[in-house]
């Protein structure tokens, strides 16, 4: 299968490219390297020392004998994107090429506008290019569980059967996005569904939970293939951040009470989900949604797990509560359906003690690279101009591993 990965230099895109290449697919990567530039803007860098893309693909070719073509293209440049699609003639396009951080979209007006223009216009360009140049191609698009918000009912996979005044219909599940980033994903979903209906395209919207980890079987083959490990307050996901804080002796920073519950998955499951979606395409004209996560946790539960694991590796861990910089419910019902990928054969890597030890060991190995000043939250949802210092911690009893509330995060 010929597969073009948009955003293939990024945290999810790079391990996906290696995973699919290792399984015999003809893989190409398209990226504009903006994610690397944002490190400079924010004054931080990935915990793990990643190589330039051209070095990464050279190492992979020497190890595997497989060539990954690369295109330096911005998806908001339609003509360059169209040229890449014409050159690769893909059977599937995997679309990661978006600004992916909610805090980044909430910094100020400029970052909110950039996020929505980059994400919505980029996806529109992809849809037009697929229609004009590869109409039988399967678009596999990374969405987010954050589109749904935290409703007081079970979250179905994309659609909900509605009974209203004696009539019944199956409609898109109601959306309650929590940031300008999440709003951009909702717009993407609507545009994709519309194009499938009117143009007969085929698309899979993967509403992914929070990803953790950095290692896959392919990345483990050579240190030069190492993946990103983001821990800062803008792009760092919560479990990765907690592991870094534990490694450097900084208290784990729980926002608010820590009851925010979300779906989570290992990066190894991300790449397998993409493969399963590609191998099982929808029919022409079909827009489908898979909820892509394997477990649900709260922030407080994750903090408790890291606090319990730390002493095994020689680090003592404390937990500290901060005023929540986000506007979100901290105590809520959360139960999301996620069966469709399991039905296709996904075998999840659950968050075991050994896996958590592995994450902590990576953080400990590279802790000399940590920038302490980019971990505390600097972006407050309530402000329209975020350049202030991070907030002071709230005076509250420390949450011990056994005593943390049993609720869950994004």
PDB file of C-alpha atoms in Angstrom, residues 22 33 47 96 109 129 135 194 204 343 356 391 401 408:
ATOM      1  CA  UNK A  22       8.518  -1.981   8.570  1.00  0.00           C
ATOM      2  CA  UNK A  33       8.915  21.284  10.396  1.00  0.00           C
ATOM      3  CA  UNK A  47      13.567  15.875  26.319  1.00  0.00           C
ATOM      4  CA  UNK A  96      -1.336  14.515  11.418  1.00  0.00           C
ATOM      5  CA  UNK A 109      -5.608  36.062  19.517  1.00  0.00           C
ATOM      6  CA  UNK A 129      -6.435  17.535  -3.302  1.00  0.00           C
ATOM      7  CA  UNK A 135     -10.544  10.240  -5.296  1.00  0.00           C
ATOM      8  CA  UNK A 194     -19.616  16.904   4.194  1.00  0.00           C
ATOM      9  CA  UNK A 204     -11.824   7.732   8.982  1.00  0.00           C
ATOM     10  CA  UNK A 343     -13.073  -5.276  16.804  1.00  0.00           C
ATOM     11  CA  UNK A 356       5.593   3.297  33.832  1.00  0.00           C
ATOM     12  CA  UNK A 391       0.805  30.742  39.230  1.00  0.00           C
ATOM     13  CA  UNK A 401      -0.149   7.469  46.150  1.00  0.00           C
ATOM     14  CA  UNK A 408      -9.502  10.874  35.690  1.00  0.00           C
TER      15      UNK A 408
END
